[in-house]
GROMACS .gro file of C-alpha atoms in nm:
model
  159
    1MET     CA    1   4.428   2.061  -0.389
    2GLY     CA    2   4.437   1.777  -0.164
    3TYR     CA    3   4.577   1.523  -0.342
    4THR     CA    4   4.678   1.185  -0.147
    5ILE     CA    5   4.964   0.903  -0.265
    6ARG     CA    6   4.865   0.580  -0.141
    7GLU     CA    7   4.939   0.217  -0.267
    8ILE     CA    8   4.630   0.085  -0.471
    9GLU     CA    9   4.365  -0.109  -0.329
   10PRO     CA   10   4.094  -0.349  -0.503
   11ALA     CA   11   3.894  -0.134  -0.454
   12ASP     CA   12   4.105   0.107  -0.724
   13ASN     CA   13   4.166  -0.124  -0.996
   14ALA     CA   14   3.920  -0.006  -1.245
   15ALA     CA   15   3.923   0.359  -1.189
   16VAL     CA   16   4.281   0.318  -1.221
   17GLU     CA   17   4.212   0.152  -1.572
   18GLN     CA   18   3.947   0.423  -1.660
   19VAL     CA   19   4.233   0.674  -1.665
   20ILE     CA   20   4.439   0.445  -1.794
   21ARG     CA   21   4.252   0.400  -2.083
   22SER     CA   22   4.099   0.742  -2.072
   23CYS     CA   23   4.487   0.897  -2.119
   24LEU     CA   24   4.580   0.669  -2.392
   25ILE     CA   25   4.220   0.749  -2.617
   26GLU     CA   26   4.359   1.107  -2.575
   27PHE     CA   27   4.687   1.043  -2.696
   28GLY     CA   28   4.602   0.783  -2.984
   29ALA     CA   29   4.728   0.502  -2.804
   30ASP     CA   30   4.431   0.328  -2.806
   31HIS     CA   31   4.580  -0.058  -2.956
   32GLU     CA   32   4.790  -0.304  -2.977
   33GLY     CA   33   5.136  -0.284  -2.868
   34THR     CA   34   5.061  -0.046  -2.629
   35ALA     CA   35   4.921  -0.060  -2.210
   36TRP     CA   36   4.547  -0.079  -2.412
   37ALA     CA   37   4.619  -0.446  -2.499
   38ASP     CA   38   4.751  -0.538  -2.159
   39PRO     CA   39   4.548  -0.846  -2.003
   40ASP     CA   40   4.652  -0.765  -1.610
   41LEU     CA   41   4.531  -0.336  -1.712
   42GLY     CA   42   4.226  -0.410  -1.442
   43ARG     CA   43   4.411  -0.641  -1.198
   44PHE     CA   44   4.713  -0.322  -1.047
   45SER     CA   45   4.656  -0.447  -0.647
   46GLU     CA   46   4.689  -0.812  -0.706
   47ILE     CA   47   5.025  -0.774  -0.973
   48TYR     CA   48   5.187  -0.506  -0.746
   49GLY     CA   49   5.225  -0.676  -0.446
   50GLY     CA   50   5.556  -0.875  -0.408
   51ASP     CA   51   5.907  -0.757  -0.379
   52GLY     CA   52   5.988  -0.511  -0.595
   53ARG     CA   53   5.633  -0.433  -0.716
   54ARG     CA   54   5.390  -0.151  -0.611
   55TYR     CA   55   5.140   0.091  -0.797
   56TRP     CA   56   5.065   0.382  -0.657
   57VAL     CA   57   4.756   0.637  -0.676
   58ALA     CA   58   4.655   0.956  -0.620
   59VAL     CA   59   4.344   1.069  -0.524
   60GLU     CA   60   4.144   1.403  -0.510
   61ASN     CA   61   3.829   1.351  -0.308
   62GLY     CA   62   3.754   0.965  -0.315
   63ALA     CA   63   3.856   0.974  -0.701
   64VAL     CA   64   4.155   0.818  -0.875
   65VAL     CA   65   4.290   1.060  -1.068
   66GLY     CA   66   4.637   0.905  -1.170
   67GLY     CA   67   4.900   0.638  -1.072
   68VAL     CA   68   5.208   0.494  -1.085
   69GLY     CA   69   5.389   0.185  -1.098
   70ILE     CA   70   5.782   0.019  -1.092
   71GLY     CA   71   5.825  -0.348  -1.174
   72PRO     CA   72   6.123  -0.550  -1.204
   73LEU     CA   73   6.177  -0.558  -1.628
   74LEU     CA   74   6.160  -0.871  -1.754
   75GLY     CA   75   6.532  -0.978  -1.918
   76VAL     CA   76   6.718  -0.670  -1.725
   77PRO     CA   77   6.840  -0.813  -1.365
   78GLY     CA   78   6.867  -0.474  -1.155
   79THR     CA   79   6.661  -0.232  -1.376
   80CYS     CA   80   6.333  -0.192  -1.305
   81GLU     CA   81   6.019  -0.046  -1.567
   82LEU     CA   82   5.827   0.278  -1.444
   83GLN     CA   83   5.531   0.162  -1.546
   84LYS     CA   84   5.128   0.270  -1.629
   85MET     CA   85   5.203   0.640  -1.520
   86TYR     CA   86   4.937   0.893  -1.611
   87CYS     CA   87   4.761   1.162  -1.447
   88LEU     CA   88   4.362   1.292  -1.534
   89PRO     CA   89   4.428   1.595  -1.748
   90ALA     CA   90   4.230   1.862  -1.441
   91ALA     CA   91   4.545   1.665  -1.235
   92ARG     CA   92   4.842   1.782  -1.427
   93GLY     CA   93   5.049   2.071  -1.335
   94THR     CA   94   4.904   2.050  -0.967
   95GLY     CA   95   5.261   1.886  -0.903
   96VAL     CA   96   5.073   1.552  -0.811
   97ALA     CA   97   5.237   1.405  -1.081
   98HIS     CA   98   5.552   1.495  -0.944
   99ARG     CA   99   5.460   1.369  -0.555
  100LEU     CA  100   5.399   0.986  -0.762
  101MET     CA  101   5.732   1.041  -0.912
  102ASP     CA  102   5.897   1.084  -0.651
  103THR     CA  103   5.756   0.793  -0.405
  104ALA     CA  104   5.785   0.532  -0.733
  105LEU     CA  105   6.146   0.659  -0.753
  106ASP     CA  106   6.232   0.676  -0.358
  107TYR     CA  107   6.094   0.290  -0.400
  108ALA     CA  108   6.320   0.153  -0.668
  109ARG     CA  109   6.615   0.298  -0.534
  110ARG     CA  110   6.568   0.023  -0.222
  111TRP     CA  111   6.525  -0.275  -0.544
  112TYR     CA  112   6.692  -0.188  -0.807
  113GLY     CA  113   7.032  -0.025  -0.963
  114ALA     CA  114   6.838   0.163  -1.270
  115CYS     CA  115   6.507   0.248  -1.366
  116TYR     CA  116   6.358   0.249  -1.754
  117LEU     CA  117   6.012   0.322  -1.878
  118GLU     CA  118   5.840   0.416  -2.244
  119THR     CA  119   5.647   0.624  -2.415
  120PHE     CA  120   5.505   0.828  -2.739
  121PRO     CA  121   5.649   1.101  -2.934
  122ASN     CA  122   5.300   1.284  -2.925
  123MET     CA  123   5.384   1.283  -2.509
  124THR     CA  124   5.594   1.590  -2.589
  125ALA     CA  125   5.531   1.747  -2.173
  126ALA     CA  126   5.576   1.363  -1.951
  127ARG     CA  127   5.852   1.334  -2.207
  128ARG     CA  128   5.998   1.706  -2.006
  129PHE     CA  129   5.873   1.615  -1.697
  130TYR     CA  130   6.077   1.259  -1.731
  131GLU     CA  131   6.396   1.461  -1.851
  132LYS     CA  132   6.384   1.696  -1.545
  133TYR     CA  133   6.401   1.373  -1.339
  134GLY     CA  134   6.717   1.252  -1.506
  135PHE     CA  135   6.578   0.974  -1.761
  136ARG     CA  136   6.777   1.025  -2.046
  137ARG     CA  137   6.625   0.927  -2.418
  138ILE     CA  138   6.757   0.545  -2.526
  139ARG     CA  139   6.805   0.456  -2.891
  140GLU     CA  140   6.707   0.081  -2.849
  141PRO     CA  141   6.436  -0.118  -2.671
  142LEU     CA  142   6.531  -0.295  -2.261
  143GLY     CA  143   6.403  -0.575  -2.214
  144SER     CA  144   6.090  -0.812  -2.245
  145THR     CA  145   5.749  -0.503  -2.178
  146GLY     CA  146   5.519  -0.604  -2.556
  147HIS     CA  147   5.490  -0.272  -2.556
  148PHE     CA  148   5.596  -0.219  -2.927
  149SER     CA  149   5.424   0.105  -3.029
  150CYS     CA  150   5.637   0.241  -2.764
  151ASP     CA  151   5.884   0.413  -2.926
  152VAL     CA  152   6.028   0.640  -2.721
  153ARG     CA  153   6.282   0.525  -2.410
  154TYR     CA  154   6.417   0.632  -2.139
  155LEU     CA  155   6.696   0.493  -1.877
  156ARG     CA  156   6.800   0.653  -1.521
  157GLU     CA  157   7.029   0.548  -1.298
  158LEU     CA  158   6.914   0.511  -0.951
  159VAL     CA  159   7.243   0.538  -0.780
   0.00000   0.00000   0.00000
């Protein structure tokens, strides 16, 4: 399959929001304390343009099938957060998630010394994927993400 990875554009906002919401419904995470309740969910092209912030989309045949973001982890200087990494079921297992992750981590290394992420216990394939990328599970949350329902946390050094 011919996926293109590129930075988000304003026309992608609604499609990215739909990808994220459909994945959250799939995993029972469509509630407060998750990305579901983020007030800026449909404004990624506006939010991810500054220094140390980017969001990339995976596109196939003109349709957004996944995405990933990097942004500062509030309250933890020098650490970023891997944000809103989701792929539609049809894109999983195709290698597109690897391309998204490689793009995000390459960018993150230019700005940060470590990368943090939060996820859910039932996202077992995602957790295995993160561990393959050198993320190690940690017990306590870092920073201020507002995602109090995400109770599985990972950290990876970027140096």
